[in-house]
mmCIF file with all atom_site columns, C-alpha atoms in Angstrom:
data_model
loop_
_atom_site.group_PDB
_atom_site.id
_atom_site.type_symbol
_atom_site.label_atom_id
_atom_site.label_alt_id
_atom_site.label_comp_id
_atom_site.label_asym_id
_atom_site.label_entity_id
_atom_site.label_seq_id
_atom_site.pdbx_PDB_ins_code
_atom_site.Cartn_x
_atom_site.Cartn_y
_atom_site.Cartn_z
_atom_site.occupancy
_atom_site.B_iso_or_equiv
_atom_site.pdbx_formal_charge
_atom_site.auth_seq_id
_atom_site.auth_comp_id
_atom_site.auth_asym_id
_atom_site.auth_atom_id
_atom_site.pdbx_PDB_model_num
ATOM 1   C CA . MET D 1 1   ? -20.731 23.481 15.725  1.00 90.00 ? 6   MET D CA 1
ATOM 2   C CA . GLY D 1 2   ? -23.157 23.094 12.867  1.00 95.00 ? 7   GLY D CA 1
ATOM 3   C CA . PRO D 1 3   ? -23.111 20.757 10.011  1.00 97.00 ? 8   PRO D CA 1
ATOM 4   C CA . MET D 1 4   ? -21.200 22.423 7.651   1.00 97.00 ? 9   MET D CA 1
ATOM 5   C CA . GLU D 1 5   ? -18.638 23.688 10.279  1.00 97.00 ? 10  GLU D CA 1
ATOM 6   C CA . SER D 1 6   ? -18.244 19.922 11.347  1.00 98.00 ? 11  SER D CA 1
ATOM 7   C CA . ALA D 1 7   ? -18.138 18.620 7.399   1.00 98.00 ? 12  ALA D CA 1
ATOM 8   C CA . VAL D 1 8   ? -14.820 20.967 6.977   1.00 98.00 ? 13  VAL D CA 1
ATOM 9   C CA . LYS D 1 9   ? -13.177 19.561 9.863   1.00 98.00 ? 14  LYS D CA 1
ATOM 10  C CA . ALA D 1 10  ? -13.521 16.014 8.308   1.00 98.00 ? 15  ALA D CA 1
ATOM 11  C CA . ILE D 1 11  ? -12.719 17.062 5.227   1.00 98.00 ? 16  ILE D CA 1
ATOM 12  C CA . GLU D 1 12  ? -9.558  18.981 6.626   1.00 98.00 ? 17  GLU D CA 1
ATOM 13  C CA . GLN D 1 13  ? -8.829  15.789 8.815   1.00 98.00 ? 18  GLN D CA 1
ATOM 14  C CA . ALA D 1 14  ? -8.988  13.477 6.031   1.00 98.00 ? 19  ALA D CA 1
ATOM 15  C CA . SER D 1 15  ? -7.049  15.345 3.505   1.00 98.00 ? 20  SER D CA 1
ATOM 16  C CA . LYS D 1 16  ? -4.379  15.785 6.379   1.00 97.00 ? 21  LYS D CA 1
ATOM 17  C CA . VAL D 1 17  ? -3.861  12.241 7.492   1.00 96.00 ? 22  VAL D CA 1
ATOM 18  C CA . TYR D 1 18  ? -4.197  10.884 3.744   1.00 97.00 ? 23  TYR D CA 1
ATOM 19  C CA . LEU D 1 19  ? -1.472  13.282 2.589   1.00 97.00 ? 24  LEU D CA 1
ATOM 20  C CA . ASN D 1 20  ? 0.430   12.299 5.315   1.00 95.00 ? 25  ASN D CA 1
ATOM 21  C CA . ASP D 1 21  ? 0.020   8.597  4.600   1.00 94.00 ? 26  ASP D CA 1
ATOM 22  C CA . LEU D 1 22  ? 1.054   8.960  0.620   1.00 95.00 ? 27  LEU D CA 1
ATOM 23  C CA . GLU D 1 23  ? 4.049   10.986 1.925   1.00 95.00 ? 28  GLU D CA 1
ATOM 24  C CA . ALA D 1 24  ? 5.073   7.912  4.274   1.00 94.00 ? 29  ALA D CA 1
ATOM 25  C CA . MET D 1 25  ? 4.984   5.485  1.395   1.00 93.00 ? 30  MET D CA 1
ATOM 26  C CA . THR D 1 26  ? 7.594   4.865  -1.555  1.00 94.00 ? 31  THR D CA 1
ATOM 27  C CA . GLU D 1 27  ? 7.109   5.604  -4.726  1.00 95.00 ? 32  GLU D CA 1
ATOM 28  C CA . ARG D 1 28  ? 7.412   1.978  -5.662  1.00 94.00 ? 33  ARG D CA 1
ATOM 29  C CA . GLN D 1 29  ? 4.746   1.234  -3.218  1.00 93.00 ? 34  GLN D CA 1
ATOM 30  C CA . LEU D 1 30  ? 1.920   3.857  -4.457  1.00 96.00 ? 35  LEU D CA 1
ATOM 31  C CA . LEU D 1 31  ? 3.109   2.282  -8.196  1.00 96.00 ? 36  LEU D CA 1
ATOM 32  C CA . GLU D 1 32  ? 3.132   -1.398 -7.502  1.00 93.00 ? 37  GLU D CA 1
ATOM 33  C CA . SER D 1 33  ? -0.049  -3.599 -6.696  1.00 92.00 ? 38  SER D CA 1
ATOM 34  C CA . ALA D 1 34  ? 0.084   -5.280 -3.523  1.00 84.00 ? 39  ALA D CA 1
ATOM 35  C CA . GLY D 1 35  ? -0.419  -9.062 -3.695  1.00 82.00 ? 40  GLY D CA 1
ATOM 36  C CA . GLY D 1 36  ? -0.787  -8.591 -7.382  1.00 84.00 ? 41  GLY D CA 1
ATOM 37  C CA . ASN D 1 37  ? -4.513  -8.034 -7.864  1.00 85.00 ? 42  ASN D CA 1
ATOM 38  C CA . ALA D 1 38  ? -5.408  -4.963 -5.603  1.00 86.00 ? 43  ALA D CA 1
ATOM 39  C CA . ARG D 1 39  ? -6.085  -1.822 -7.212  1.00 92.00 ? 44  ARG D CA 1
ATOM 40  C CA . VAL D 1 40  ? -2.753  0.026  -7.598  1.00 95.00 ? 45  VAL D CA 1
ATOM 41  C CA . PRO D 1 41  ? -2.573  3.246  -5.031  1.00 97.00 ? 46  PRO D CA 1
ATOM 42  C CA . VAL D 1 42  ? -2.133  5.633  -7.312  1.00 98.00 ? 47  VAL D CA 1
ATOM 43  C CA . ASP D 1 43  ? -4.880  4.538  -9.319  1.00 97.00 ? 48  ASP D CA 1
ATOM 44  C CA . PHE D 1 44  ? -7.176  4.871  -6.151  1.00 97.00 ? 49  PHE D CA 1
ATOM 45  C CA . THR D 1 45  ? -5.735  8.629  -4.742  1.00 98.00 ? 50  THR D CA 1
ATOM 46  C CA . PHE D 1 46  ? -6.257  9.599  -8.384  1.00 97.00 ? 51  PHE D CA 1
ATOM 47  C CA . GLU D 1 47  ? -10.091 8.453  -7.845  1.00 97.00 ? 52  GLU D CA 1
ATOM 48  C CA . VAL D 1 48  ? -10.110 10.396 -4.375  1.00 98.00 ? 53  VAL D CA 1
ATOM 49  C CA . ALA D 1 49  ? -8.747  13.783 -5.623  1.00 98.00 ? 54  ALA D CA 1
ATOM 50  C CA . LEU D 1 50  ? -11.299 13.297 -8.721  1.00 97.00 ? 55  LEU D CA 1
ATOM 51  C CA . ILE D 1 51  ? -14.057 12.747 -6.474  1.00 97.00 ? 56  ILE D CA 1
ATOM 52  C CA . ASN D 1 52  ? -13.125 15.452 -4.280  1.00 98.00 ? 57  ASN D CA 1
ATOM 53  C CA . ARG D 1 53  ? -13.166 18.103 -7.324  1.00 97.00 ? 58  ARG D CA 1
ATOM 54  C CA . ARG D 1 54  ? -16.012 16.925 -8.744  1.00 97.00 ? 59  ARG D CA 1
ATOM 55  C CA . ILE D 1 55  ? -17.906 17.337 -5.155  1.00 97.00 ? 60  ILE D CA 1
ATOM 56  C CA . ALA D 1 56  ? -16.371 20.854 -4.689  1.00 98.00 ? 61  ALA D CA 1
ATOM 57  C CA . ALA D 1 57  ? -17.821 21.693 -8.129  1.00 98.00 ? 62  ALA D CA 1
ATOM 58  C CA . ARG D 1 58  ? -21.265 20.494 -6.922  1.00 97.00 ? 63  ARG D CA 1
ATOM 59  C CA . LEU D 1 59  ? -20.816 22.575 -3.812  1.00 98.00 ? 64  LEU D CA 1
ATOM 60  C CA . ALA D 1 60  ? -19.936 25.739 -5.764  1.00 97.00 ? 65  ALA D CA 1
ATOM 61  C CA . GLY D 1 61  ? -23.036 25.020 -7.815  1.00 96.00 ? 66  GLY D CA 1
ATOM 62  C CA . GLN D 1 62  ? -20.494 24.249 -11.118 1.00 96.00 ? 67  GLN D CA 1
ATOM 63  C CA . GLU D 1 63  ? -20.778 21.113 -13.454 1.00 92.00 ? 68  GLU D CA 1
ATOM 64  C CA . PRO D 1 64  ? -18.049 18.625 -12.336 1.00 94.00 ? 69  PRO D CA 1
ATOM 65  C CA . PRO D 1 65  ? -15.444 17.185 -14.792 1.00 82.00 ? 70  PRO D CA 1
ATOM 66  C CA . ALA D 1 66  ? -16.449 14.887 -16.592 1.00 83.00 ? 71  ALA D CA 1
ATOM 67  C CA . MET D 1 67  ? -15.461 11.268 -15.709 1.00 87.00 ? 72  MET D CA 1
ATOM 68  C CA . PRO D 1 68  ? -12.995 9.592  -17.535 1.00 88.00 ? 73  PRO D CA 1
ATOM 69  C CA . GLU D 1 69  ? -14.154 6.889  -19.778 1.00 84.00 ? 74  GLU D CA 1
ATOM 70  C CA . VAL D 1 70  ? -12.692 3.416  -18.136 1.00 84.00 ? 75  VAL D CA 1
ATOM 71  C CA . ASP D 1 71  ? -13.672 -0.099 -18.474 1.00 85.00 ? 76  ASP D CA 1
ATOM 72  C CA . GLY D 1 72  ? -13.536 -0.887 -15.005 1.00 87.00 ? 77  GLY D CA 1
ATOM 73  C CA . TRP D 1 73  ? -11.581 0.739  -12.030 1.00 91.00 ? 78  TRP D CA 1
ATOM 74  C CA . LEU D 1 74  ? -10.138 4.629  -12.814 1.00 93.00 ? 79  LEU D CA 1
ATOM 75  C CA . VAL D 1 75  ? -6.347  4.463  -13.964 1.00 94.00 ? 80  VAL D CA 1
ATOM 76  C CA . ALA D 1 76  ? -4.318  7.285  -12.934 1.00 96.00 ? 81  ALA D CA 1
ATOM 77  C CA . PRO D 1 77  ? -2.760  9.413  -16.410 1.00 96.00 ? 82  PRO D CA 1
ATOM 78  C CA . ASP D 1 78  ? 0.609   9.043  -16.911 1.00 96.00 ? 83  ASP D CA 1
ATOM 79  C CA . GLU D 1 79  ? 1.657   12.189 -16.074 1.00 97.00 ? 84  GLU D CA 1
ATOM 80  C CA . LEU D 1 80  ? 0.530   11.391 -12.465 1.00 97.00 ? 85  LEU D CA 1
ATOM 81  C CA . ARG D 1 81  ? 2.232   8.344  -12.043 1.00 97.00 ? 86  ARG D CA 1
ATOM 82  C CA . SER D 1 82  ? 4.678   9.568  -9.605  1.00 97.00 ? 87  SER D CA 1
ATOM 83  C CA . LYS D 1 83  ? 4.547   9.906  -5.807  1.00 97.00 ? 88  LYS D CA 1
ATOM 84  C CA . GLN D 1 84  ? 5.205   13.844 -6.809  1.00 98.00 ? 89  GLN D CA 1
ATOM 85  C CA . GLY D 1 85  ? 2.396   14.062 -9.555  1.00 98.00 ? 90  GLY D CA 1
ATOM 86  C CA . ILE D 1 86  ? 0.117   12.404 -7.463  1.00 98.00 ? 91  ILE D CA 1
ATOM 87  C CA . SER D 1 87  ? 0.529   14.175 -4.102  1.00 98.00 ? 92  SER D CA 1
ATOM 88  C CA . LEU D 1 88  ? 0.513   17.544 -5.573  1.00 98.00 ? 93  LEU D CA 1
ATOM 89  C CA . TYR D 1 89  ? -2.840  16.694 -7.388  1.00 98.00 ? 94  TYR D CA 1
ATOM 90  C CA . LEU D 1 90  ? -4.368  15.508 -4.123  1.00 98.00 ? 95  LEU D CA 1
ATOM 91  C CA . LYS D 1 91  ? -3.191  18.384 -2.432  1.00 98.00 ? 96  LYS D CA 1
ATOM 92  C CA . SER D 1 92  ? -4.630  20.434 -4.594  1.00 98.00 ? 97  SER D CA 1
ATOM 93  C CA . ALA D 1 93  ? -8.093  18.479 -5.034  1.00 98.00 ? 98  ALA D CA 1
ATOM 94  C CA . CYS D 1 94  ? -8.307  18.736 -1.371  1.00 98.00 ? 99  CYS D CA 1
ATOM 95  C CA . GLU D 1 95  ? -7.889  22.493 -1.193  1.00 98.00 ? 100 GLU D CA 1
ATOM 96  C CA . GLU D 1 96  ? -10.424 23.077 -3.751  1.00 98.00 ? 101 GLU D CA 1
ATOM 97  C CA . LEU D 1 97  ? -13.103 20.657 -1.753  1.00 98.00 ? 102 LEU D CA 1
ATOM 98  C CA . THR D 1 98  ? -12.325 22.344 1.550   1.00 98.00 ? 103 THR D CA 1
ATOM 99  C CA . GLU D 1 99  ? -12.614 25.984 0.176   1.00 98.00 ? 104 GLU D CA 1
ATOM 100 C CA . ALA D 1 100 ? -15.900 25.357 -1.575  1.00 98.00 ? 105 ALA D CA 1
ATOM 101 C CA . ALA D 1 101 ? -17.377 23.676 1.593   1.00 98.00 ? 106 ALA D CA 1
ATOM 102 C CA . LYS D 1 102 ? -16.256 27.040 3.617   1.00 98.00 ? 107 LYS D CA 1
ATOM 103 C CA . ALA D 1 103 ? -17.631 28.681 1.245   1.00 98.00 ? 108 ALA D CA 1
ATOM 104 C CA . ILE D 1 104 ? -21.281 27.510 1.907   1.00 98.00 ? 109 ILE D CA 1
ATOM 105 C CA . PRO D 1 105 ? -22.865 29.498 5.222   1.00 97.00 ? 110 PRO D CA 1
ATOM 106 C CA . GLU D 1 106 ? -23.780 27.238 7.844   1.00 97.00 ? 111 GLU D CA 1
ATOM 107 C CA . ALA D 1 107 ? -27.438 28.882 7.529   1.00 97.00 ? 112 ALA D CA 1
ATOM 108 C CA . GLU D 1 108 ? -27.313 26.964 3.821   1.00 97.00 ? 113 GLU D CA 1
ATOM 109 C CA . SER D 1 109 ? -25.631 23.803 4.673   1.00 97.00 ? 114 SER D CA 1
ATOM 110 C CA . GLY D 1 110 ? -29.009 22.239 4.477   1.00 97.00 ? 115 GLY D CA 1
ATOM 111 C CA . LYS D 1 111 ? -29.389 23.442 0.669   1.00 97.00 ? 116 LYS D CA 1
ATOM 112 C CA . MET D 1 112 ? -29.913 20.336 -1.782  1.00 97.00 ? 117 MET D CA 1
ATOM 113 C CA . VAL D 1 113 ? -27.101 19.743 -4.097  1.00 97.00 ? 118 VAL D CA 1
ATOM 114 C CA . GLY D 1 114 ? -27.426 17.386 -7.202  1.00 92.00 ? 119 GLY D CA 1
ATOM 115 C CA . THR D 1 115 ? -25.605 14.099 -7.683  1.00 90.00 ? 120 THR D CA 1
ATOM 116 C CA . PRO D 1 116 ? -26.151 11.652 -10.241 1.00 87.00 ? 121 PRO D CA 1
ATOM 117 C CA . GLY D 1 117 ? -29.171 10.229 -9.311  1.00 88.00 ? 122 GLY D CA 1
ATOM 118 C CA . SER D 1 118 ? -30.288 12.293 -6.569  1.00 93.00 ? 123 SER D CA 1
ATOM 119 C CA . GLU D 1 119 ? -29.786 15.088 -3.981  1.00 95.00 ? 124 GLU D CA 1
ATOM 120 C CA . ARG D 1 120 ? -28.161 15.471 -1.373  1.00 96.00 ? 125 ARG D CA 1
ATOM 121 C CA . PRO D 1 121 ? -27.891 18.402 1.349   1.00 98.00 ? 126 PRO D CA 1
ATOM 122 C CA . ALA D 1 122 ? -24.436 20.266 0.838   1.00 98.00 ? 127 ALA D CA 1
ATOM 123 C CA . PHE D 1 123 ? -23.167 19.057 4.417   1.00 98.00 ? 128 PHE D CA 1
ATOM 124 C CA . ALA D 1 124 ? -24.134 15.364 3.616   1.00 98.00 ? 129 ALA D CA 1
ATOM 125 C CA . LEU D 1 125 ? -22.258 15.892 0.197   1.00 98.00 ? 130 LEU D CA 1
ATOM 126 C CA . ALA D 1 126 ? -19.172 17.345 2.016   1.00 98.00 ? 131 ALA D CA 1
ATOM 127 C CA . GLN D 1 127 ? -19.327 15.042 5.001   1.00 98.00 ? 132 GLN D CA 1
ATOM 128 C CA . PHE D 1 128 ? -19.401 12.047 2.274   1.00 98.00 ? 133 PHE D CA 1
ATOM 129 C CA . ALA D 1 129 ? -15.915 13.397 0.836   1.00 98.00 ? 134 ALA D CA 1
ATOM 130 C CA . ALA D 1 130 ? -14.515 12.802 4.010   1.00 98.00 ? 135 ALA D CA 1
ATOM 131 C CA . MET D 1 131 ? -15.484 9.761  4.244   1.00 98.00 ? 136 MET D CA 1
ATOM 132 C CA . HIS D 1 132 ? -14.870 8.652  1.072   1.00 98.00 ? 137 HIS D CA 1
ATOM 133 C CA . THR D 1 133 ? -11.190 10.106 1.506   1.00 98.00 ? 138 THR D CA 1
ATOM 134 C CA . MET D 1 134 ? -10.824 7.973  4.705   1.00 97.00 ? 139 MET D CA 1
ATOM 135 C CA . TYR D 1 135 ? -12.069 4.772  3.490   1.00 97.00 ? 140 TYR D CA 1
ATOM 136 C CA . HIS D 1 136 ? -9.399  4.886  0.891   1.00 97.00 ? 141 HIS D CA 1
ATOM 137 C CA . ASP D 1 137 ? -6.384  6.156  3.556   1.00 96.00 ? 142 ASP D CA 1
ATOM 138 C CA . ALA D 1 138 ? -7.431  2.669  5.326   1.00 94.00 ? 143 ALA D CA 1
ATOM 139 C CA . GLN D 1 139 ? -6.264  1.051  2.194   1.00 94.00 ? 144 GLN D CA 1
ATOM 140 C CA . LEU D 1 140 ? -3.146  2.861  2.238   1.00 94.00 ? 145 LEU D CA 1
ATOM 141 C CA . ASN D 1 141 ? -2.579  2.195  5.895   1.00 91.00 ? 146 ASN D CA 1
ATOM 142 C CA . PHE D 1 142 ? -3.197  -1.930 4.889   1.00 89.00 ? 147 PHE D CA 1
ATOM 143 C CA . ILE D 1 143 ? -0.194  -1.400 2.277   1.00 90.00 ? 148 ILE D CA 1
ATOM 144 C CA . GLN D 1 144 ? 2.124   0.125  4.656   1.00 87.00 ? 149 GLN D CA 1
ATOM 145 C CA . SER D 1 145 ? 1.628   -2.671 7.120   1.00 84.00 ? 150 SER D CA 1
ATOM 146 C CA . LEU D 1 146 ? 1.678   -5.528 4.490   1.00 83.00 ? 151 LEU D CA 1
ATOM 147 C CA . ASN D 1 147 ? 5.319   -3.799 3.632   1.00 76.00 ? 152 ASN D CA 1
ATOM 148 C CA . GLY D 1 148 ? 6.124   -3.276 7.550   1.00 74.00 ? 153 GLY D CA 1
ATOM 149 C CA . ASP D 1 149 ? 5.411   -0.112 8.499   1.00 70.00 ? 154 ASP D CA 1
ATOM 150 C CA . LEU D 1 150 ? 3.119   -0.416 11.795  1.00 69.00 ? 155 LEU D CA 1
ATOM 151 C CA . GLU D 1 151 ? 3.763   3.733  12.458  1.00 74.00 ? 156 GLU D CA 1
ATOM 152 C CA . MET D 1 152 ? 0.758   6.318  12.846  1.00 70.00 ? 157 MET D CA 1
ATOM 153 C CA . HIS D 1 153 ? 1.840   8.905  10.073  1.00 69.00 ? 158 HIS D CA 1
ATOM 154 C CA . TRP D 1 154 ? -0.907  11.075 11.068  1.00 67.00 ? 159 TRP D CA 1
ATOM 155 C CA . ASN D 1 155 ? 0.599   13.433 13.403  1.00 65.00 ? 160 ASN D CA 1
#
């Protein structure tokens, strides 16, 4: 298995587990801050989707969608502030990313792709997307545990 194929598998796995954990949560859990100060899950899920879309565009050789101007952390727009809305948005972004990564032939997995301030090999950028998704999935898992849900929702 080459580096791009490995990255695609990592993206697919990260997307699957994140979407399963999202599905296992209540709408209230997605819209409220754990402890009153933590980021709201719908907002960091919006970030995951937006970053996935931006990386998908870069892998496809396109200009990514602009980052929203914010003062601090990203906040999901009103139309995505529901379990169904954010779930569909994330699913679509994960599919875009997977397709963009799959479109890169293994022989081109090392081609350099521009990112803000640097360049990275295509496979490394794809692997970053998987890692970023799993990073935020861990936040979902922590919120689940704070609410008494200790189940594994990944299967």
